[in-house]
mmCIF file of C-alpha atoms and ligand atoms in Angstrom:
data_model
loop_
_atom_site.group_PDB
_atom_site.id
_atom_site.type_symbol
_atom_site.label_atom_id
_atom_site.label_comp_id
_atom_site.label_asym_id
_atom_site.label_seq_id
_atom_site.Cartn_x
_atom_site.Cartn_y
_atom_site.Cartn_z
ATOM 1 C CA MET A 825 31.209 27.985 6.790
ATOM 2 C CA VAL A 826 31.235 24.761 8.837
ATOM 3 C CA LYS A 827 33.575 22.029 7.668
ATOM 4 C CA GLN A 828 31.854 19.514 5.442
ATOM 5 C CA GLU A 829 31.792 16.089 7.187
ATOM 6 C CA ASP A 830 32.816 13.010 5.228
ATOM 7 C CA PHE A 831 30.070 11.215 3.332
ATOM 8 C CA ASP A 832 30.323 7.867 5.174
ATOM 9 C CA VAL A 833 28.046 5.780 2.954
ATOM 10 C CA GLU A 834 29.743 6.858 -0.282
ATOM 11 C CA GLN A 835 33.182 6.355 1.233
ATOM 12 C CA PHE A 836 32.338 2.849 2.504
ATOM 13 C CA MET A 837 30.958 1.930 -0.918
ATOM 14 C CA ASP A 838 33.900 3.507 -2.834
ATOM 15 C CA LYS A 839 36.368 1.552 -0.740
ATOM 16 C CA TYR A 840 34.976 -1.839 -1.696
ATOM 17 C CA GLU A 841 32.600 -1.509 -4.655
ATOM 18 C CA THR A 842 34.934 -2.202 -7.543
ATOM 19 C CA ASN A 843 35.549 -5.908 -8.226
ATOM 20 C CA ILE A 844 33.351 -7.164 -5.369
ATOM 21 C CA VAL A 845 31.616 -10.494 -6.254
ATOM 22 C CA ASN A 846 28.461 -10.276 -4.154
ATOM 23 C CA ASN A 847 27.373 -6.644 -4.482
ATOM 24 C CA MET A 848 24.496 -6.038 -2.089
ATOM 25 C CA GLY A 849 25.648 -2.457 -1.617
ATOM 26 C CA GLU A 850 24.311 -1.228 -4.911
ATOM 27 C CA THR A 851 21.054 0.743 -4.725
ATOM 28 C CA CYS A 852 20.282 1.148 -8.418
ATOM 29 C CA CYS A 853 17.987 -1.278 -10.173
ATOM 30 C CA ASP A 854 20.287 -3.443 -12.282
ATOM 31 C CA SER A 855 21.727 -0.802 -14.641
ATOM 32 C CA LEU A 856 20.898 -0.990 -18.342
ATOM 33 C CA SER A 857 22.837 -0.219 -21.488
ATOM 34 C CA VAL A 858 21.154 1.721 -24.273
ATOM 35 C CA ASN A 859 21.086 -1.390 -26.425
ATOM 36 C CA GLN A 860 19.375 -3.344 -23.648
ATOM 37 C CA LEU A 861 16.822 -0.531 -23.406
ATOM 38 C CA LEU A 862 16.204 -0.721 -27.153
ATOM 39 C CA GLU A 863 15.638 -4.440 -26.877
ATOM 40 C CA LEU A 864 13.119 -3.888 -24.075
ATOM 41 C CA ILE A 865 11.347 -1.270 -26.205
ATOM 42 C CA SER A 866 11.262 -3.555 -29.260
ATOM 43 C CA LYS A 867 9.610 -6.320 -27.179
ATOM 44 C CA GLU A 868 6.906 -3.991 -25.837
ATOM 45 C CA LYS A 869 6.437 -1.816 -28.900
ATOM 46 C CA PRO A 870 7.147 -3.911 -32.050
ATOM 47 C CA GLU A 871 6.030 -0.963 -34.199
ATOM 48 C CA VAL A 872 9.151 1.018 -33.223
ATOM 49 C CA ASP A 873 11.944 0.742 -35.788
ATOM 50 C CA ILE A 874 14.836 -0.126 -33.507
ATOM 51 C CA SER A 875 17.606 -0.057 -36.139
ATOM 52 C CA LEU A 876 16.535 3.407 -37.071
ATOM 53 C CA LYS A 877 16.516 4.450 -33.391
ATOM 54 C CA ARG A 878 20.009 2.976 -32.988
ATOM 55 C CA LYS A 879 21.269 4.890 -36.020
ATOM 56 C CA GLN A 880 19.695 8.127 -34.741
ATOM 57 C CA ILE A 881 21.436 7.679 -31.372
ATOM 58 C CA CYS A 882 24.818 6.951 -33.040
ATOM 59 C CA ASP A 883 24.431 9.937 -35.333
ATOM 60 C CA LEU A 884 23.548 12.141 -32.429
ATOM 61 C CA ILE A 885 26.572 11.106 -30.380
ATOM 62 C CA LEU A 886 29.034 11.104 -33.270
ATOM 63 C CA ASP A 887 27.808 14.039 -35.362
ATOM 64 C CA THR A 888 26.325 16.654 -33.018
ATOM 65 C CA LYS A 889 28.653 19.525 -32.250
ATOM 66 C CA ALA A 890 29.435 19.417 -28.559
ATOM 67 C CA THR A 891 28.103 22.761 -27.528
ATOM 68 C CA TYR A 892 26.572 23.534 -24.134
ATOM 69 C CA GLY A 893 23.233 22.517 -25.621
ATOM 70 C CA HIS A 894 20.010 23.712 -24.035
ATOM 71 C CA ILE A 895 21.297 25.553 -20.961
ATOM 72 C CA ARG A 896 18.194 24.760 -18.886
ATOM 73 C CA GLY A 897 17.682 21.242 -20.310
ATOM 74 C CA SER A 898 16.042 20.349 -23.634
ATOM 75 C CA PRO A 899 12.274 20.843 -23.953
ATOM 76 C CA ASP A 900 11.870 17.143 -24.873
ATOM 77 C CA LEU A 901 13.664 16.073 -21.677
ATOM 78 C CA LYS A 902 11.608 18.394 -19.510
ATOM 79 C CA SER A 903 8.365 17.201 -21.133
ATOM 80 C CA ALA A 904 9.361 13.595 -20.439
ATOM 81 C CA ILE A 905 10.021 14.443 -16.778
ATOM 82 C CA ALA A 906 6.774 16.421 -16.500
ATOM 83 C CA ALA A 907 4.799 13.500 -17.990
ATOM 84 C CA ILE A 908 5.896 11.247 -15.104
ATOM 85 C CA TYR A 909 4.661 13.766 -12.536
ATOM 86 C CA ASN A 910 1.445 14.224 -14.487
ATOM 87 C CA GLU A 911 0.600 10.519 -14.188
ATOM 88 C CA ASP A 912 -0.511 11.331 -10.649
ATOM 89 C CA LEU A 913 -4.287 11.478 -10.573
ATOM 90 C CA LYS A 914 -6.399 14.576 -9.987
ATOM 91 C CA THR A 915 -3.593 17.105 -9.985
ATOM 92 C CA GLU A 916 -2.924 20.337 -11.756
ATOM 93 C CA GLY A 917 -0.249 19.674 -14.374
ATOM 94 C CA ILE A 918 3.481 20.162 -13.894
ATOM 95 C CA SER A 919 4.873 22.077 -16.881
ATOM 96 C CA ASN A 920 8.427 22.299 -18.292
ATOM 97 C CA ASP A 921 8.775 25.598 -16.398
ATOM 98 C CA ASN A 922 8.508 23.804 -13.069
ATOM 99 C CA ILE A 923 11.581 21.653 -13.803
ATOM 100 C CA VAL A 924 15.233 22.337 -13.124
ATOM 101 C CA VAL A 925 17.608 19.828 -14.740
ATOM 102 C CA THR A 926 20.681 18.827 -12.690
ATOM 103 C CA ASN A 927 23.573 16.403 -12.491
ATOM 104 C CA GLY A 928 21.822 13.485 -10.732
ATOM 105 C CA ALA A 929 19.617 13.665 -7.704
ATOM 106 C CA ILE A 930 22.762 14.461 -5.755
ATOM 107 C CA GLY A 931 23.012 17.665 -7.768
ATOM 108 C CA ALA A 932 19.336 18.299 -7.310
ATOM 109 C CA ASN A 933 19.509 17.938 -3.538
ATOM 110 C CA PHE A 934 22.617 20.083 -3.308
ATOM 111 C CA LEU A 935 21.167 22.846 -5.491
ATOM 112 C CA THR A 936 17.937 22.908 -3.444
ATOM 113 C CA LEU A 937 19.761 23.202 -0.168
ATOM 114 C CA TYR A 938 22.198 25.776 -1.610
ATOM 115 C CA SER A 939 19.213 27.823 -2.731
ATOM 116 C CA LEU A 940 16.964 27.471 0.294
ATOM 117 C CA VAL A 941 18.993 27.046 3.456
ATOM 118 C CA ASP A 942 20.620 30.182 4.912
ATOM 119 C CA ALA A 943 22.741 30.750 7.981
ATOM 120 C CA ASN A 944 20.936 29.803 11.194
ATOM 121 C CA ASP A 945 17.962 28.292 9.416
ATOM 122 C CA LYS A 946 16.671 25.182 11.159
ATOM 123 C CA VAL A 947 16.046 22.102 9.096
ATOM 124 C CA ILE A 948 14.242 18.942 10.190
ATOM 125 C CA VAL A 949 15.567 15.894 8.388
ATOM 126 C CA VAL A 950 14.066 12.409 8.462
ATOM 127 C CA SER A 951 16.395 9.755 9.882
ATOM 128 C CA PRO A 952 17.645 7.348 8.673
ATOM 129 C CA THR A 953 18.158 8.652 5.162
ATOM 130 C CA TYR A 954 20.782 9.547 2.576
ATOM 131 C CA GLN A 955 23.442 11.379 4.519
ATOM 132 C CA GLN A 956 23.740 14.250 2.007
ATOM 133 C CA LEU A 957 20.379 15.674 3.062
ATOM 134 C CA GLY A 958 21.450 16.397 6.652
ATOM 135 C CA SER A 959 25.176 17.062 6.077
ATOM 136 C CA VAL A 960 24.686 19.666 3.353
ATOM 137 C CA SER A 961 21.880 21.334 5.311
ATOM 138 C CA ALA A 962 24.365 21.680 8.211
ATOM 139 C CA VAL A 963 26.892 23.380 5.936
ATOM 140 C CA PHE A 964 24.439 26.023 4.642
ATOM 141 C CA SER A 965 22.767 26.598 7.976
ATOM 142 C CA GLN A 966 26.277 26.906 9.396
ATOM 143 C CA SER A 967 25.903 24.518 12.265
ATOM 144 C CA LYS A 968 25.172 20.894 12.836
ATOM 145 C CA VAL A 969 22.875 21.831 15.730
ATOM 146 C CA ASN A 970 20.504 23.491 13.219
ATOM 147 C CA VAL A 971 19.740 20.091 11.738
ATOM 148 C CA ILE A 972 17.146 18.262 13.795
ATOM 149 C CA PRO A 973 16.568 14.585 13.128
ATOM 150 C CA PHE A 974 13.026 13.228 12.800
ATOM 151 C CA GLU A 975 13.495 9.600 13.759
ATOM 152 C CA LEU A 976 11.792 6.678 12.105
ATOM 153 C CA LYS A 977 11.621 3.612 14.284
ATOM 154 C CA TYR A 978 11.746 -0.072 13.440
ATOM 155 C CA GLU A 979 9.015 -0.613 16.059
ATOM 156 C CA ASN A 980 6.722 1.767 14.077
ATOM 157 C CA GLU A 981 7.601 0.080 10.793
ATOM 158 C CA TYR A 982 9.391 3.320 9.850
ATOM 159 C CA LEU A 983 6.103 5.163 9.502
ATOM 160 C CA PRO A 984 6.179 8.827 10.570
ATOM 161 C CA ASP A 985 4.830 9.861 13.969
ATOM 162 C CA LEU A 986 3.115 13.071 12.845
ATOM 163 C CA VAL A 987 2.352 14.191 16.425
ATOM 164 C CA GLU A 988 6.052 14.100 17.133
ATOM 165 C CA LEU A 989 6.824 15.963 13.900
ATOM 166 C CA LYS A 990 4.287 18.625 14.822
ATOM 167 C CA GLN A 991 5.997 19.036 18.184
ATOM 168 C CA LEU A 992 9.411 19.296 16.531
ATOM 169 C CA ILE A 993 8.098 21.981 14.168
ATOM 170 C CA GLU A 994 6.511 23.915 17.073
ATOM 171 C CA THR A 995 9.720 23.657 19.093
ATOM 172 C CA HIS A 996 12.297 24.529 16.410
ATOM 173 C CA PHE A 997 10.405 26.665 13.870
ATOM 174 C CA PRO A 998 12.264 25.155 10.912
ATOM 175 C CA LYS A 999 12.400 26.688 7.450
ATOM 176 C CA LEU A 1000 12.361 23.288 5.851
ATOM 177 C CA VAL A 1001 11.381 19.685 6.523
ATOM 178 C CA ILE A 1002 13.210 17.046 4.438
ATOM 179 C CA ILE A 1003 11.788 13.595 3.834
ATOM 180 C CA ASN A 1004 12.724 10.742 1.486
ATOM 181 C CA ASN A 1005 9.880 8.697 0.008
ATOM 182 C CA PRO A 1006 10.460 5.827 -0.810
ATOM 183 C CA ASN A 1007 13.126 5.786 1.840
ATOM 184 C CA ASN A 1008 16.778 4.755 1.567
ATOM 185 C CA PRO A 1009 17.817 2.663 3.540
ATOM 186 C CA THR A 1010 14.586 1.153 4.868
ATOM 187 C CA GLY A 1011 12.572 0.777 1.626
ATOM 188 C CA VAL A 1012 9.489 2.008 3.458
ATOM 189 C CA VAL A 1013 6.966 3.955 1.428
ATOM 190 C CA TRP A 1014 4.579 6.417 3.071
ATOM 191 C CA ASP A 1015 1.264 5.908 1.352
ATOM 192 C CA ASN A 1016 -1.058 8.445 -0.188
ATOM 193 C CA GLU A 1017 -3.002 9.092 3.017
ATOM 194 C CA THR A 1018 0.156 9.554 5.082
ATOM 195 C CA MET A 1019 1.697 11.908 2.518
ATOM 196 C CA GLU A 1020 -1.513 13.956 2.439
ATOM 197 C CA LYS A 1021 -1.294 14.408 6.234
ATOM 198 C CA MET A 1022 2.429 15.191 6.004
ATOM 199 C CA VAL A 1023 1.869 17.916 3.413
ATOM 200 C CA ASN A 1024 -1.079 19.378 5.301
ATOM 201 C CA LEU A 1025 0.948 19.569 8.483
ATOM 202 C CA CYS A 1026 3.738 21.496 6.730
ATOM 203 C CA LYS A 1027 1.177 23.694 5.007
ATOM 204 C CA SER A 1028 -0.515 24.524 8.279
ATOM 205 C CA LYS A 1029 2.876 25.633 9.703
ATOM 206 C CA ASP A 1030 4.025 27.405 6.491
ATOM 207 C CA VAL A 1031 7.135 25.244 6.339
ATOM 208 C CA TRP A 1032 8.861 24.152 3.117
ATOM 209 C CA LEU A 1033 8.636 20.387 2.489
ATOM 210 C CA MET A 1034 11.346 18.752 0.319
ATOM 211 C CA CYS A 1035 11.032 15.116 -0.628
ATOM 212 C CA ASP A 1036 13.925 13.174 -2.139
ATOM 213 C CA GLU A 1037 11.978 10.988 -4.590
ATOM 214 C CA VAL A 1038 14.890 9.338 -6.337
ATOM 215 C CA TYR A 1039 13.339 5.854 -5.791
ATOM 216 C CA ARG A 1040 9.953 6.964 -7.066
ATOM 217 C CA PRO A 1041 7.886 5.378 -8.654
ATOM 218 C CA LEU A 1042 9.387 2.000 -7.844
ATOM 219 C CA TYR A 1043 6.281 0.914 -5.890
ATOM 220 C CA HIS A 1044 6.689 -2.764 -6.635
ATOM 221 C CA SER A 1045 4.558 -4.014 -3.665
ATOM 222 C CA VAL A 1046 2.010 -1.201 -3.234
ATOM 223 C CA LYS A 1047 -1.596 -1.273 -4.525
ATOM 224 C CA ARG A 1048 -2.248 1.440 -7.124
ATOM 225 C CA GLU A 1049 -4.744 3.278 -4.899
ATOM 226 C CA ASP A 1050 -2.256 3.456 -2.013
ATOM 227 C CA GLN A 1051 0.671 4.676 -4.039
ATOM 228 C CA PRO A 1052 1.666 8.193 -2.984
ATOM 229 C CA LYS A 1053 1.707 11.012 -5.473
ATOM 230 C CA SER A 1054 4.807 13.143 -5.819
ATOM 231 C CA VAL A 1055 5.025 15.627 -2.927
ATOM 232 C CA VAL A 1056 4.413 18.473 -5.398
ATOM 233 C CA ASN A 1057 0.956 17.073 -6.270
ATOM 234 C CA TYR A 1058 -0.859 17.568 -2.934
ATOM 235 C CA GLY A 1059 -1.896 21.181 -3.449
ATOM 236 C CA TYR A 1060 0.866 22.977 -1.526
ATOM 237 C CA ALA A 1061 3.247 25.205 -3.498
ATOM 238 C CA LYS A 1062 6.091 25.188 -0.979
ATOM 239 C CA THR A 1063 6.954 21.588 -1.835
ATOM 240 C CA ILE A 1064 10.017 20.321 -3.712
ATOM 241 C CA SER A 1065 10.643 16.978 -5.339
ATOM 242 C CA THR A 1066 14.103 15.754 -6.398
ATOM 243 C CA GLY A 1067 14.629 12.750 -8.662
ATOM 244 C CA SER A 1068 16.856 11.207 -11.295
ATOM 245 C CA THR A 1069 17.275 8.438 -13.896
ATOM 246 C CA SER A 1070 19.566 6.514 -11.533
ATOM 247 C CA LYS A 1071 17.482 4.213 -9.329
ATOM 248 C CA ALA A 1072 13.982 3.385 -10.538
ATOM 249 C CA PHE A 1073 14.996 3.878 -14.191
ATOM 250 C CA ALA A 1074 18.341 1.988 -14.070
ATOM 251 C CA PHE A 1075 20.443 4.694 -15.763
ATOM 252 C CA ALA A 1076 22.741 6.105 -13.058
ATOM 253 C CA GLY A 1077 25.566 6.561 -15.577
ATOM 254 C CA LEU A 1078 23.714 9.389 -17.282
ATOM 255 C CA ARG A 1079 24.063 11.496 -14.144
ATOM 256 C CA LEU A 1080 20.761 13.170 -14.956
ATOM 257 C CA GLY A 1081 18.473 14.503 -12.257
ATOM 258 C CA TRP A 1082 15.945 17.236 -11.595
ATOM 259 C CA VAL A 1083 14.227 19.471 -9.096
ATOM 260 C CA VAL A 1084 10.475 20.015 -9.473
ATOM 261 C CA THR A 1085 8.597 22.711 -7.630
ATOM 262 C CA ARG A 1086 5.543 24.931 -8.262
ATOM 263 C CA ASP A 1087 7.028 27.928 -6.395
ATOM 264 C CA LYS A 1088 8.082 30.606 -8.905
ATOM 265 C CA ALA A 1089 10.461 32.485 -6.578
ATOM 266 C CA LEU A 1090 12.260 29.261 -5.620
ATOM 267 C CA LEU A 1091 12.541 28.313 -9.342
ATOM 268 C CA ASP A 1092 14.201 31.698 -10.070
ATOM 269 C CA ASN A 1093 16.576 31.143 -7.163
ATOM 270 C CA LEU A 1094 17.444 27.612 -8.267
ATOM 271 C CA PHE A 1095 18.282 28.788 -11.787
ATOM 272 C CA SER A 1096 20.311 31.692 -10.471
ATOM 273 C CA LYS A 1097 22.379 29.395 -8.200
ATOM 274 C CA ARG A 1098 22.580 26.760 -10.925
ATOM 275 C CA ASP A 1099 24.503 29.198 -13.184
ATOM 276 C CA TYR A 1100 27.375 28.872 -10.709
ATOM 277 C CA ASN A 1101 27.607 25.086 -10.510
ATOM 278 C CA THR A 1102 26.086 23.485 -13.567
ATOM 279 C CA ILE A 1103 25.620 25.814 -16.623
ATOM 280 C CA SER A 1104 24.059 22.866 -18.481
ATOM 281 C CA VAL A 1105 24.117 19.078 -18.292
ATOM 282 C CA SER A 1106 25.844 17.053 -21.026
ATOM 283 C CA MET A 1107 23.972 17.109 -24.372
ATOM 284 C CA VAL A 1108 24.477 13.357 -24.745
ATOM 285 C CA ASP A 1109 23.061 12.668 -21.270
ATOM 286 C CA ASP A 1110 20.123 14.995 -21.955
ATOM 287 C CA SER A 1111 19.141 13.154 -25.130
ATOM 288 C CA LEU A 1112 19.663 9.658 -23.754
ATOM 289 C CA ALA A 1113 17.723 10.548 -20.615
ATOM 290 C CA THR A 1114 14.904 11.732 -22.840
ATOM 291 C CA LEU A 1115 14.788 8.314 -24.490
ATOM 292 C CA VAL A 1116 14.904 6.612 -21.083
ATOM 293 C CA LEU A 1117 12.125 8.676 -19.548
ATOM 294 C CA GLN A 1118 9.891 8.552 -22.625
ATOM 295 C CA ASN A 1119 10.071 4.731 -22.213
ATOM 296 C CA HIS A 1120 9.989 4.674 -18.416
ATOM 297 C CA LYS A 1121 6.988 2.310 -18.246
ATOM 298 C CA VAL A 1122 8.875 -0.423 -20.100
ATOM 299 C CA ILE A 1123 11.842 0.006 -17.717
ATOM 300 C CA LEU A 1124 9.651 0.070 -14.605
ATOM 301 C CA LYS A 1125 7.912 -3.165 -15.630
ATOM 302 C CA ARG A 1126 11.299 -4.887 -15.933
ATOM 303 C CA ASN A 1127 12.484 -3.390 -12.633
ATOM 304 C CA TYR A 1128 9.317 -4.374 -10.715
ATOM 305 C CA ASP A 1129 9.953 -7.952 -11.810
ATOM 306 C CA ILE A 1130 13.558 -7.840 -10.663
ATOM 307 C CA CYS A 1131 12.644 -6.387 -7.245
ATOM 308 C CA LEU A 1132 9.728 -8.759 -6.620
ATOM 309 C CA LYS A 1133 11.844 -11.779 -7.499
ATOM 310 C CA ASN A 1134 14.850 -10.694 -5.428
ATOM 311 C CA ILE A 1135 12.784 -9.627 -2.412
ATOM 312 C CA GLU A 1136 11.529 -13.199 -2.130
ATOM 313 C CA ILE A 1137 15.123 -14.454 -1.999
ATOM 314 C CA VAL A 1138 15.838 -12.048 0.878
ATOM 315 C CA GLN A 1139 12.589 -13.107 2.614
ATOM 316 C CA LYS A 1140 13.696 -16.766 2.434
ATOM 317 C CA GLU A 1141 17.107 -15.945 3.897
ATOM 318 C CA ILE A 1142 15.435 -14.130 6.798
ATOM 319 C CA ASP A 1143 12.960 -16.953 7.362
ATOM 320 C CA HIS A 1144 15.824 -19.447 7.540
ATOM 321 C CA SER A 1145 18.046 -17.366 9.806
ATOM 322 C CA ASN A 1146 16.708 -18.891 13.070
ATOM 323 C CA GLY A 1147 15.794 -15.438 14.318
ATOM 324 C CA LEU A 1148 19.233 -13.918 13.770
ATOM 325 C CA LEU A 1149 17.807 -11.613 11.105
ATOM 326 C CA SER A 1150 14.537 -9.666 10.956
ATOM 327 C CA TRP A 1151 13.210 -6.814 8.825
ATOM 328 C CA ILE A 1152 10.326 -4.574 7.916
ATOM 329 C CA ARG A 1153 9.725 -5.963 4.442
ATOM 330 C CA PRO A 1154 10.053 -3.049 1.985
ATOM 331 C CA LYS A 1155 7.218 -2.224 -0.363
ATOM 332 C CA SER A 1156 9.154 0.001 -2.685
ATOM 333 C CA GLY A 1157 12.628 1.041 -3.789
ATOM 334 C CA THR A 1158 15.628 -1.238 -3.939
ATOM 335 C CA THR A 1159 16.929 -1.228 -0.365
ATOM 336 C CA CYS A 1160 16.029 -2.835 2.910
ATOM 337 C CA PHE A 1161 17.414 -2.393 6.402
ATOM 338 C CA ILE A 1162 17.989 -5.770 8.032
ATOM 339 C CA LYS A 1163 18.157 -5.986 11.796
ATOM 340 C CA ILE A 1164 20.701 -8.380 13.302
ATOM 341 C CA ASN A 1165 19.359 -9.720 16.550
ATOM 342 C CA ILE A 1166 22.692 -9.980 18.363
ATOM 343 C CA PRO A 1167 23.083 -7.441 21.159
ATOM 344 C CA ASN A 1168 25.878 -4.831 20.801
ATOM 345 C CA LEU A 1169 27.152 -6.243 17.510
ATOM 346 C CA ASP A 1170 29.687 -4.018 15.762
ATOM 347 C CA THR A 1171 28.102 -4.116 12.290
ATOM 348 C CA TYR A 1172 30.760 -1.786 10.849
ATOM 349 C CA LYS A 1173 33.391 -4.447 11.636
ATOM 350 C CA LEU A 1174 31.087 -7.189 10.283
ATOM 351 C CA CYS A 1175 30.630 -5.325 6.973
ATOM 352 C CA SER A 1176 34.359 -4.507 6.678
ATOM 353 C CA GLU A 1177 35.206 -8.224 7.181
ATOM 354 C CA LEU A 1178 32.523 -9.298 4.751
ATOM 355 C CA ALA A 1179 34.075 -6.998 2.118
ATOM 356 C CA GLU A 1180 37.705 -7.817 2.874
ATOM 357 C CA GLN A 1181 37.434 -11.565 3.553
ATOM 358 C CA HIS A 1182 34.176 -12.688 1.959
ATOM 359 C CA ASN A 1183 33.950 -10.678 -1.299
ATOM 360 C CA THR A 1184 30.550 -9.366 -0.190
ATOM 361 C CA LEU A 1185 29.382 -5.752 0.021
ATOM 362 C CA VAL A 1186 26.641 -4.670 2.415
ATOM 363 C CA VAL A 1187 26.537 -1.270 4.137
ATOM 364 C CA PRO A 1188 26.634 -1.054 7.947
ATOM 365 C CA GLY A 1189 23.884 0.741 9.874
ATOM 366 C CA GLU A 1190 26.568 2.825 11.592
ATOM 367 C CA VAL A 1191 26.799 5.019 8.466
ATOM 368 C CA PHE A 1192 23.053 5.833 8.687
ATOM 369 C CA ASP A 1193 22.990 8.102 11.723
ATOM 370 C CA ASN A 1194 24.762 5.493 13.834
ATOM 371 C CA ARG A 1195 22.259 2.715 13.581
ATOM 372 C CA ALA A 1196 24.544 -0.090 14.645
ATOM 373 C CA GLY A 1197 22.933 -3.516 14.466
ATOM 374 C CA PHE A 1198 21.422 -2.983 11.007
ATOM 375 C CA LEU A 1199 22.678 -3.835 7.513
ATOM 376 C CA ARG A 1200 21.512 -2.064 4.375
ATOM 377 C CA VAL A 1201 21.009 -4.545 1.642
ATOM 378 C CA GLY A 1202 20.347 -3.557 -1.963
ATOM 379 C CA PHE A 1203 18.129 -6.068 -3.740
ATOM 380 C CA GLY A 1204 17.755 -4.428 -7.168
ATOM 381 C CA ASN A 1205 20.740 -6.266 -8.624
ATOM 382 C CA SER A 1206 21.412 -9.858 -9.629
ATOM 383 C CA PRO A 1207 19.778 -12.715 -7.698
ATOM 384 C CA GLU A 1208 23.182 -14.444 -7.655
ATOM 385 C CA SER A 1209 24.774 -11.608 -5.662
ATOM 386 C CA ILE A 1210 21.984 -11.886 -3.045
ATOM 387 C CA VAL A 1211 22.208 -15.660 -2.717
ATOM 388 C CA GLY A 1212 26.046 -15.471 -2.647
ATOM 389 C CA GLY A 1213 26.014 -12.566 -0.210
ATOM 390 C CA PHE A 1214 23.757 -14.258 2.315
ATOM 391 C CA TYR A 1215 25.804 -17.473 2.027
ATOM 392 C CA GLU A 1216 28.902 -15.461 2.999
ATOM 393 C CA LEU A 1217 27.020 -13.711 5.797
ATOM 394 C CA LYS A 1218 26.083 -17.163 7.165
ATOM 395 C CA LYS A 1219 29.747 -18.179 6.995
ATOM 396 C CA TRP A 1220 30.660 -15.097 9.000
ATOM 397 C CA PHE A 1221 28.040 -15.965 11.648
ATOM 398 C CA ILE A 1222 29.373 -19.521 11.944
ATOM 399 C CA LYS A 1223 32.997 -18.365 12.074
ATOM 400 C CA ASN A 1224 32.139 -15.944 14.881
ATOM 401 C CA GLY A 1225 30.134 -18.468 16.875
ATOM 402 C CA TYR A 1226 26.646 -17.015 16.303
ATOM 403 C CA GLN A 1227 25.362 -19.920 14.246
ATOM 404 C CA LYS A 1228 26.110 -23.624 14.011
HETATM 405 C C1 PLP B 888 18.080 8.913 -1.355
HETATM 406 C C2 PLP B 888 19.068 9.241 -2.406
HETATM 407 N N1 PLP B 888 19.090 10.460 -2.940
HETATM 408 C C3 PLP B 888 19.965 10.768 -3.905
HETATM 409 C C4 PLP B 888 20.912 9.873 -4.347
HETATM 410 C C5 PLP B 888 21.829 10.275 -5.436
HETATM 411 O O1 PLP B 888 21.362 9.740 -6.658
HETATM 412 P P1 PLP B 888 21.935 10.170 -8.099
HETATM 413 O O2 PLP B 888 22.644 8.954 -8.646
HETATM 414 O O3 PLP B 888 20.734 10.475 -8.925
HETATM 415 O O4 PLP B 888 22.789 11.318 -7.939
HETATM 416 C C6 PLP B 888 20.965 8.592 -3.803
HETATM 417 C C7 PLP B 888 21.976 7.626 -4.221
HETATM 418 O O5 PLP B 888 22.190 6.593 -3.628
HETATM 419 C C8 PLP B 888 19.992 8.266 -2.802
HETATM 420 O O6 PLP B 888 19.940 7.018 -2.270
#
């Protein structure tokens, strides 16, 4: 087995995340407590008896015997996950049997790659993206050279060049193509038409298509008719979606994720591998995640508002940067990839100094497949951290002679 490389993004975040004042590293929508969720529910659905709900939750946590619970995830949880996938229009339904419950999307991605990628398999992975997708593929395929990047370019607004992808597939004969829609770090979303073409290309080449959909359906700036469906809803069985409660639904602390696929043989394989690394997820997480997902529309409404408000703050900062900063304004998710228009700038050093001397966390482009010159900014958190963070960034530019 090849040595697992360090997870640069997570390590950079871990080093500085605790106690930072201006946290623009965070990629979750401002995380909620269960009580905050209950308040949101009571505003939207006054008919729900919130004190009774609170009592039921307390009883469940305090009185239920802590067994392994439903080994494959509770039926209620799986129905709540399936319902989200079944909101996509004109698709054959996803059932509970299509869902594998995992520890977060990180567990879902790992389990999928553990189940699907064998020695010497080639894997095409979109770039930039969450490092796990390429690094874990390299481990199971037993060589880094088996992982072929499919580059998204700033100049193309991070949209996929499908002619190039076709050539990559015809050159490398991969088993699997991995994409991430909406994308971390760029916040780009590939719309319905693009996704249809992407799926049809993989179908025509009989290649698996996995889509990390952990930021789905946080389509805060996309018209309803352009919003992409989940990858599993375009009529091709060899597609896999991974997701979780962490990002769009603001409950990362539950560590609750899932894999969804329509392929029966893959489902059997996922469950067989899962026996070795999960058994079951926590009973408490399972039941709280059920409550979260059954009320996901209330949460999404709140999170759309947060993202739309905060994105305007970032837009203003970019407009007032005298050309030092530019971006492809994201239409979804909670992250954007800001370009710094200073040639050969060491953005890793910039971000380290921002964290160590300016109490500000942003993630350098260097940890996303070496994209120096870019900063990943999370805008799903408090407006104060964005205003404060850009103020400190300005101070850094002035201190280093880039701005007066
Ligand atoms: C694209 C992507 N996939 C997966 C994950 C892991 O998410 P989770 O908290 O559900 O494990 C992250 C976390 O940042 C992410 O950005």
